[in-house]
Coordinates of C-alpha atoms and ligand atoms in Angstrom, one line a residue:
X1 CA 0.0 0.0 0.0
X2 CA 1.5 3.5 -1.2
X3 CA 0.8 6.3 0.1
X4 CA -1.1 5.8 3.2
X5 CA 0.0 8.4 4.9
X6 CA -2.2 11.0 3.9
X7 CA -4.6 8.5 4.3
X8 CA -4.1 7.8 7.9
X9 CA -3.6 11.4 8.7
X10 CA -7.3 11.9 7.5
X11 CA -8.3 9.5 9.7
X12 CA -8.3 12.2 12.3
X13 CA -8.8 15.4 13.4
X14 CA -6.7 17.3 16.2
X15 CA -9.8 17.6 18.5
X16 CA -9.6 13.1 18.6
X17 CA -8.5 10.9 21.9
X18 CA -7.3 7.6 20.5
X19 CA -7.4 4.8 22.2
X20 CA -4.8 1.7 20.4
X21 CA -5.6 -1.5 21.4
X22 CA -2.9 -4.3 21.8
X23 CA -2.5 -7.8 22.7
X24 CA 1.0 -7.4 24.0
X25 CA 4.4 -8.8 22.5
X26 CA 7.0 -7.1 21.2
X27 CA 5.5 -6.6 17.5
X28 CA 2.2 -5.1 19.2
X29 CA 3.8 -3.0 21.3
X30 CA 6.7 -1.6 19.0
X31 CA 4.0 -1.2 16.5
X32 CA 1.7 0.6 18.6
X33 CA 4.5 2.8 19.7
X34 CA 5.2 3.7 15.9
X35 CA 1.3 4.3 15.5
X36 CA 1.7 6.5 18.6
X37 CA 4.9 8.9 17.1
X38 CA 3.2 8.8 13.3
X39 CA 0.1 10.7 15.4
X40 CA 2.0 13.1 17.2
X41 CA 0.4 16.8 16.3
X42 CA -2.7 15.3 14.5
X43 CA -4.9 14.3 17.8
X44 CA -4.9 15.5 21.4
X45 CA -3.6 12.2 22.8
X46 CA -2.9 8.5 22.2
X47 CA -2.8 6.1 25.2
X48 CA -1.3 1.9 24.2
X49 CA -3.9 -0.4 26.3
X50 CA -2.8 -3.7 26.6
X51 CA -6.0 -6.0 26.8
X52 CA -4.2 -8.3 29.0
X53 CA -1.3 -8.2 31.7
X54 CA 2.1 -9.1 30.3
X55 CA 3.5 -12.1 31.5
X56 CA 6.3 -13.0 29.4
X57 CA 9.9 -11.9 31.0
X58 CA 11.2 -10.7 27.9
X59 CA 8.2 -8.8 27.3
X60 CA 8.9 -6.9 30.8
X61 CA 11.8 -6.2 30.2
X62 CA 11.0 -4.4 26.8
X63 CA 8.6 -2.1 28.6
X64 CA 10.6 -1.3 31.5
X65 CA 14.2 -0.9 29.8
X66 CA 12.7 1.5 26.8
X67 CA 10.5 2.9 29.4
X68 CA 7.2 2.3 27.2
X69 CA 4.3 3.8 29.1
X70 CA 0.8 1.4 28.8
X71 CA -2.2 1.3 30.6
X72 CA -4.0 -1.8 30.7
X73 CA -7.7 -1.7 29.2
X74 CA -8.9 -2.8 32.3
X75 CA -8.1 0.7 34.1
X76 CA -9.4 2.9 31.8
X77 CA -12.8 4.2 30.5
X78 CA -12.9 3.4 26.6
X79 CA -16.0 5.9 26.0
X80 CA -13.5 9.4 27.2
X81 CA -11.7 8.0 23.3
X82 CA -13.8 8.6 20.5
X83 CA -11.1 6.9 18.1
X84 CA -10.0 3.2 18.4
X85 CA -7.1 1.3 16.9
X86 CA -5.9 -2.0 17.0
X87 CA -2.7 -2.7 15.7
X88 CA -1.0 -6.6 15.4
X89 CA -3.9 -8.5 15.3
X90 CA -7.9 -7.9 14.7
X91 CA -10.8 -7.3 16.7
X92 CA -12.3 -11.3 15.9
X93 CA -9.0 -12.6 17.6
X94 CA -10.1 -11.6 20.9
X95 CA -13.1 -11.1 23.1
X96 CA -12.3 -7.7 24.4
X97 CA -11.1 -6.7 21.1
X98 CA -14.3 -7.3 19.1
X99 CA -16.3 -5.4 21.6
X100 CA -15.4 -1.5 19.6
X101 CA -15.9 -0.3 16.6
X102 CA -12.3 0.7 15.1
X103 CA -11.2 3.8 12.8
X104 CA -8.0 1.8 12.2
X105 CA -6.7 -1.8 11.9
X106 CA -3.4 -2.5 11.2
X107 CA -2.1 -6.3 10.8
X108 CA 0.1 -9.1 9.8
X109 CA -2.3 -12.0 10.6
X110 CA -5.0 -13.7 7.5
X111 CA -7.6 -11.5 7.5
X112 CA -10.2 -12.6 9.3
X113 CA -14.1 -11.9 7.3
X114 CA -15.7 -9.5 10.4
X115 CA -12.9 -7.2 10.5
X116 CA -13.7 -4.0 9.5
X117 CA -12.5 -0.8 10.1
X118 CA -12.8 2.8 8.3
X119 CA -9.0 2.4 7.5
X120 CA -7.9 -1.4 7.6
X121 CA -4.0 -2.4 6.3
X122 CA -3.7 -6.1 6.1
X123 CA -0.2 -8.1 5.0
X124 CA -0.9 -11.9 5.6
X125 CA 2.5 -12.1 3.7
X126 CA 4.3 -9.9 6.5
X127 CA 6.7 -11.6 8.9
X128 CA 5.6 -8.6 11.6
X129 CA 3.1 -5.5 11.9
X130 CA 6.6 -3.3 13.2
X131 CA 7.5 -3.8 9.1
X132 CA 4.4 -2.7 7.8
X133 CA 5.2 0.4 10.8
X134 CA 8.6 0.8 9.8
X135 CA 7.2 1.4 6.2
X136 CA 5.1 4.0 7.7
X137 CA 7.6 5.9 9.1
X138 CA 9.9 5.9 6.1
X139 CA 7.1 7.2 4.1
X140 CA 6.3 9.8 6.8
X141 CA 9.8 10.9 7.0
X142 CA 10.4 10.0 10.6
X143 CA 13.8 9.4 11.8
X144 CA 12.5 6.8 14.7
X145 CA 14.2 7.2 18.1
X146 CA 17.0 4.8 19.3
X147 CA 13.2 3.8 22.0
X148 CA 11.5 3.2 18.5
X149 CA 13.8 1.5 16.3
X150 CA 15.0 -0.8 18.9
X151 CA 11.2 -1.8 20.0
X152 CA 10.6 -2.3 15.8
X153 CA 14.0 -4.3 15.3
X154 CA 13.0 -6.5 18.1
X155 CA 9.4 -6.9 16.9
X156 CA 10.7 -8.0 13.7
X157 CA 13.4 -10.3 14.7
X158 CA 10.9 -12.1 17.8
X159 CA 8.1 -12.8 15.2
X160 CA 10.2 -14.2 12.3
X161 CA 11.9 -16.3 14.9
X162 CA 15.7 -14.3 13.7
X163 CA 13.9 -14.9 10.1
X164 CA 13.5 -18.5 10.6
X165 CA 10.0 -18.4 10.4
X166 CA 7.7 -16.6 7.4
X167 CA 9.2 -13.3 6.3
X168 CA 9.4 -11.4 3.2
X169 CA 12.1 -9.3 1.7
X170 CA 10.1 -5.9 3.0
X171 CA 10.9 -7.5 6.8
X172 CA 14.5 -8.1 6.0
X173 CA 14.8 -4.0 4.2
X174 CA 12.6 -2.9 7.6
X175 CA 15.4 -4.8 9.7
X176 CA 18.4 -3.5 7.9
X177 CA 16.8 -0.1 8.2
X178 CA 16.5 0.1 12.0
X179 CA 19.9 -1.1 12.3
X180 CA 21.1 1.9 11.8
X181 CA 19.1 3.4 14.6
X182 CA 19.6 0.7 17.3
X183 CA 21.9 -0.8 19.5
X184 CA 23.3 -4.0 20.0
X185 CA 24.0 -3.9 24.0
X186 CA 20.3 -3.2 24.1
X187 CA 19.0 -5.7 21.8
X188 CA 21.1 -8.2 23.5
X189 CA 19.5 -7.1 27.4
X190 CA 16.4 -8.1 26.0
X191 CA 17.2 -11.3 24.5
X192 CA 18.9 -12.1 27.6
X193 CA 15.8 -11.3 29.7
X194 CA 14.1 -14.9 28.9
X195 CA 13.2 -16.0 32.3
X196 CA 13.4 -13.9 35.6
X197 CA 14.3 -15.4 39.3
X198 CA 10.6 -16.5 40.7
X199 CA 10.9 -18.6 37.0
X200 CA 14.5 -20.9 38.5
X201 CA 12.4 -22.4 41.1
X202 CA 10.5 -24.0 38.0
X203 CA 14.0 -25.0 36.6
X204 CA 14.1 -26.5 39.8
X205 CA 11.2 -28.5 39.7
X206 CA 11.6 -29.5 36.0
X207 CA 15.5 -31.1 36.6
X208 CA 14.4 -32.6 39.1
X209 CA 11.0 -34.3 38.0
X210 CA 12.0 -35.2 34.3
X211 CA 11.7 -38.6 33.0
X212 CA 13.2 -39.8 29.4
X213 CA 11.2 -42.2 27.1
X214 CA 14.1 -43.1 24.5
X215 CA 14.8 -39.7 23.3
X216 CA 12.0 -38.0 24.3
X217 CA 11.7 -35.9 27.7
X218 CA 8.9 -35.4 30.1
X219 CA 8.2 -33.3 32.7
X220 CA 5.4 -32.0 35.0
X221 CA 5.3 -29.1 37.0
X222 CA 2.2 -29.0 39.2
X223 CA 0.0 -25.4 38.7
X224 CA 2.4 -22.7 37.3
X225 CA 1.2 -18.9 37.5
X226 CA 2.2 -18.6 33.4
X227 CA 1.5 -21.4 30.7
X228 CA 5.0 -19.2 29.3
X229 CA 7.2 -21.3 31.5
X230 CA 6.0 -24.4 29.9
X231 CA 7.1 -23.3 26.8
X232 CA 10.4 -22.2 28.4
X233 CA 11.4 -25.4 29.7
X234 CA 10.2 -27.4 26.7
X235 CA 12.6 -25.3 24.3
X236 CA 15.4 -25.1 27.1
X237 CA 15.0 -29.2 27.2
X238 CA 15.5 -29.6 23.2
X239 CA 19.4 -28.0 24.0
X240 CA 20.1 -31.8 25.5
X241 CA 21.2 -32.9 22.1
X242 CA 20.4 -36.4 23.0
X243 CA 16.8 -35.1 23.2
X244 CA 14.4 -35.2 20.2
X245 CA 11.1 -34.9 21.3
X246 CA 10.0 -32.4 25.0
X247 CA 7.0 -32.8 26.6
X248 CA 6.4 -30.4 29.1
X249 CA 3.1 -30.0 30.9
X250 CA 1.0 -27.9 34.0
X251 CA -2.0 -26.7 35.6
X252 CA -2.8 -23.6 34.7
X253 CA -6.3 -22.4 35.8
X254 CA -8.1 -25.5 36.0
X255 CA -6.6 -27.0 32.7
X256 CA -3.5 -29.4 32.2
X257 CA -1.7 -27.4 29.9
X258 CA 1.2 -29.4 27.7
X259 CA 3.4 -27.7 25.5
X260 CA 5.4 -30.0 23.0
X261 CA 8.7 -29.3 21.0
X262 CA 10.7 -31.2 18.8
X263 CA 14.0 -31.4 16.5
X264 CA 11.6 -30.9 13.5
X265 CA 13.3 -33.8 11.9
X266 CA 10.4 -35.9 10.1
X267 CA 7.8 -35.0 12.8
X268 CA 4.5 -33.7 13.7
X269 CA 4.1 -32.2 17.0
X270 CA 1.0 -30.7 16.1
X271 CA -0.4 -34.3 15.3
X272 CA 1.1 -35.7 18.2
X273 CA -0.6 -33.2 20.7
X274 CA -4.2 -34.0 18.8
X275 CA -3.8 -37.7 18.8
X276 CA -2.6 -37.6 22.7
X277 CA -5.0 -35.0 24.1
X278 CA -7.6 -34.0 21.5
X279 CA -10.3 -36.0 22.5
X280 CA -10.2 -34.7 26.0
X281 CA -9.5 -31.1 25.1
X282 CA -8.1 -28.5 22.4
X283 CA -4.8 -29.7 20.7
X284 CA -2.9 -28.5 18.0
X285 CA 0.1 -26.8 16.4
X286 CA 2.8 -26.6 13.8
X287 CA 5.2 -29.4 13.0
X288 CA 8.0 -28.6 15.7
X289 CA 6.0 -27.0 18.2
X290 CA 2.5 -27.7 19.8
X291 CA 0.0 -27.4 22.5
X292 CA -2.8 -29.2 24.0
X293 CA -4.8 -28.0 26.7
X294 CA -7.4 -30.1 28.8
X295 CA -10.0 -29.3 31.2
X296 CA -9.1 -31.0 34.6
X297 CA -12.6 -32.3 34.6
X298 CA -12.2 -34.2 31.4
X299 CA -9.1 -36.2 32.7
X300 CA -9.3 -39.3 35.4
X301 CA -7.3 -37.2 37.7
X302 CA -8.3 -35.2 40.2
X303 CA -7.3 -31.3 40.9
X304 CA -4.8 -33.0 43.7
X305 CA -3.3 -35.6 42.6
X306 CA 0.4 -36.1 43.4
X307 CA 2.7 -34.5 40.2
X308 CA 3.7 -38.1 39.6
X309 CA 0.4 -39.5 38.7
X310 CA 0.4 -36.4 36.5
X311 CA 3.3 -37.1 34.8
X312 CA 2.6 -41.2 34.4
X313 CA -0.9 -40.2 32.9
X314 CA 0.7 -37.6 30.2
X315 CA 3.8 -40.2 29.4
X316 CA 0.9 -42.7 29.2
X317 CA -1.3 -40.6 26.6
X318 CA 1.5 -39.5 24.8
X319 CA 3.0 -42.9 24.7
X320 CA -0.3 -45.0 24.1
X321 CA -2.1 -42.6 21.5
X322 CA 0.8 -40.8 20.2
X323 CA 1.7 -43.7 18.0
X324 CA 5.4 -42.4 18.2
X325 CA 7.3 -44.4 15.7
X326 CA 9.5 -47.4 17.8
X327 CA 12.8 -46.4 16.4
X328 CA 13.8 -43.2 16.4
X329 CA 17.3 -42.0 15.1
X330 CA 18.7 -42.1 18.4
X331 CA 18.2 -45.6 19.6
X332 CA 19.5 -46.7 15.9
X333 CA 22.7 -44.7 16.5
X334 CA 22.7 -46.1 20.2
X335 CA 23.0 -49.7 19.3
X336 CA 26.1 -51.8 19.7
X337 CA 27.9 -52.0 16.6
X338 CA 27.7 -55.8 15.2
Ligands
LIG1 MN1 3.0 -9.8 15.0

């Protein structure tokens, strides 16, 4: 899209309180913050409202170390803004998202058929919404801040994975382009920032508990206050290089959550979580990553059971309905030679 800029300055007037809307991660938050400085002199005031609290360590640490000011949705009045954005993701993704009408939408996810907006940009092909911002920006004429560029470069790089998931060339130019404006020692603070101390005691928990199935690794941790350290542990597991298949599971809010990972080598995690748990619950994902998640009602267990019996009946599912392949490259390399 060329020339939106005009376009999006028409959007309002200088009399408008605009309210944008995010689910936050680094992409929605960079993006909104780039929405933010693209407004600047054409309303009265913008305010970022997360619809949810963040969680994620990393996603802390963004806030606090670029000093990003958001108030969550929940503290504010959404009547005293008569404009309403959402940027990163659309109003049918999300209960508290669909309930506005919204001036603007600005995305990177397939466009979903009830989104509407009076201006609505839409790149399914897009790797991140902070490429579609940075766009913005260069069209605009805006230097972006070192705050800025390094909250876009960081969008960019968390939701194409460094580029190892879907991006386009426009995401790589984007990247290159806040380069220039960013700096590493900061970048790497937040990459660093994965887990935070109250997060070691599940470490903890997880070294000690783990059992191995041939090559693949389970744990259980009991209720967690974040599904996030799940998904920490199972990707921290996959570094054993004997490992090719984690299996990490939890209560979270009266649901066994299980998060599953894998070396991607010929394998399916997102079958493997619906053959184990999808009868019992939701249960999906991609090839090397996957989640299942199971209403503690809908399992023979009850709320306290001891984490072993926990562990046993995920191993067993797993185990029994995955239909894991007996051999996996592992064991053949593991047997005696002759
Ligand atoms: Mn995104």
């Amino acid at each position: 899209m060329h020339n939106v800029i005009p376009r999006l300055h028409q959007l309002f007037s200088h009399e408008d309180r605009l309210l944008i809307l995010i689910d936050p991660d680094p992409d929605s938050i960079a993006s909104a913050l780039a929405l933010k400085r693209l407004l600047w002199h054409h309303v009265t005031s913008s305010i970022i409202a997360p619809i949810r609290p963040i969680t994620r360590p990393q996603n802390e640490r963004l806030v606090q170390l670029l000093g990003i000011s958001l108030t969550p949705l929940a503290e504010l009045n959404p009547g005293d803004y008569n404009r309403k954005a959402v940027v990163d993701n659309q109003p049918p993704h999300h209960k508290s998202l669909a309930a506005f009408n919204y001036d603007l939408v600005i995305d990177h996810h397939p466009l979903e058929p009830e989104t509407k907006a009076r201006l609505m940009d839409i790149r399914p092909e897009y790797g991140a919404t902070a490429t579609i911002m940075t766009e913005y920006l260069r069209e605009a004429r805006i230097k972006p801040s070192l705050k800025l560029a390094t909250a876009l470069y960081y969008g960019i790089k968390t939701d194409t994975a460094n580029f190892e998931r879907a991006a386009v060339e426009a995401d790589v130019r984007a990247f290159h382009y806040l380069f220039g404006f960013t700096r590493k020692p900061l970048v790497r603070r937040l990459e660093f920032a994965e887990f935070n101390i109250p997060m070691l005691g599940y470490f903890q928990q997880a070294l000690n508990r783990f059992r191995i199935r041939q090559t693949r690794l389970y744990a259980f941790l009991g209720p967690v206050n974040t599904p996030d350290i799940l998904v920490i542990l199972a990707d921290f597991f996959m570094r054993a290089g004997e490992i090719t298949w984690t299996i990490v599971g939890g209560i979270y809010q009266d649901k066994l959550v299980v998060i599953f990972r894998n070396d991607s080598l010929r394998k399916n995690a997102g079958r493997l979580a619906l053959r184990a748990f999808g009868k019992l619950g939701s249960a999906g994902g991609h090839a090397a990553s996957a989640r299942a998640e199971v209403p503690i009602d809908r399992t023979p267990l009850s709320p306290i059971a001891r984490w072993q019996e926990w562990q046993d009946f995920i191993i067993d599912r797993v185990e029994r309905h995955g239909r894991l392949k007996p051999h996996t490259e592992g064991e053949i390399l593991a047997k005696p030679a002759g």
